């Protein structure tokens, strides 16, 4: 799946409610990897994700919302905050791979402006 900042005009931050999430990031195992954590007020870890960055694109992977917080829109808030951060890290395109069986993830990514670019019977990595 792919999201492109220039092609996604339908999502505007101004129309989104204020998110309770705060993102923090650290460098990952390599220079091109960034690991993010999403925190709720009170420093409760709500979720995390990683990026493999090769400007002007990045691959989103290891996306997770902690079990007790699923189904409350935090995945949406987390992905939207990432999308809002993309210019600051030199990214205009996000790509990801998701299993066709993972319907909650597919709904989330479609809702946040991702579109299917290719269907595979295996993961590339």
Short mmCIF file of C-alpha atoms in Angstrom, two decimals, residues 28-29 33-37 45 47-52 59-65 78 95-97 109 125:
data_model
loop_
_atom_site.label_atom_id
_atom_site.label_comp_id
_atom_site.label_asym_id
_atom_site.label_seq_id
_atom_site.Cartn_x
_atom_site.Cartn_y
_atom_site.Cartn_z
CA UNK A 28 16.80 2.36 15.20
CA UNK A 29 19.32 -0.34 14.49
CA UNK A 33 15.56 3.21 10.74
CA UNK A 34 13.43 5.30 13.07
CA UNK A 35 11.40 3.74 15.88
CA UNK A 36 8.41 5.66 17.26
CA UNK A 37 6.36 5.22 20.42
CA UNK A 45 2.45 3.43 26.06
CA UNK A 47 1.46 1.88 20.50
CA UNK A 48 4.51 1.95 18.29
CA UNK A 49 5.74 1.77 14.72
CA UNK A 50 8.98 1.87 12.78
CA UNK A 51 10.10 3.49 9.55
CA UNK A 52 12.79 2.50 7.14
CA UNK A 59 8.47 2.06 4.55
CA UNK A 60 6.15 1.82 7.55
CA UNK A 61 6.36 -1.44 9.51
CA UNK A 62 5.82 -3.02 12.94
CA UNK A 63 2.69 -0.94 13.53
CA UNK A 64 1.01 -1.87 16.79
CA UNK A 65 -1.59 -0.49 19.16
CA UNK A 78 -0.98 7.63 15.27
CA UNK A 95 4.72 2.48 1.72
CA UNK A 96 3.77 -0.60 3.71
CA UNK A 97 2.86 -4.25 3.38
CA UNK A 109 -4.73 2.38 6.13
CA UNK A 125 11.02 -8.74 3.33
#
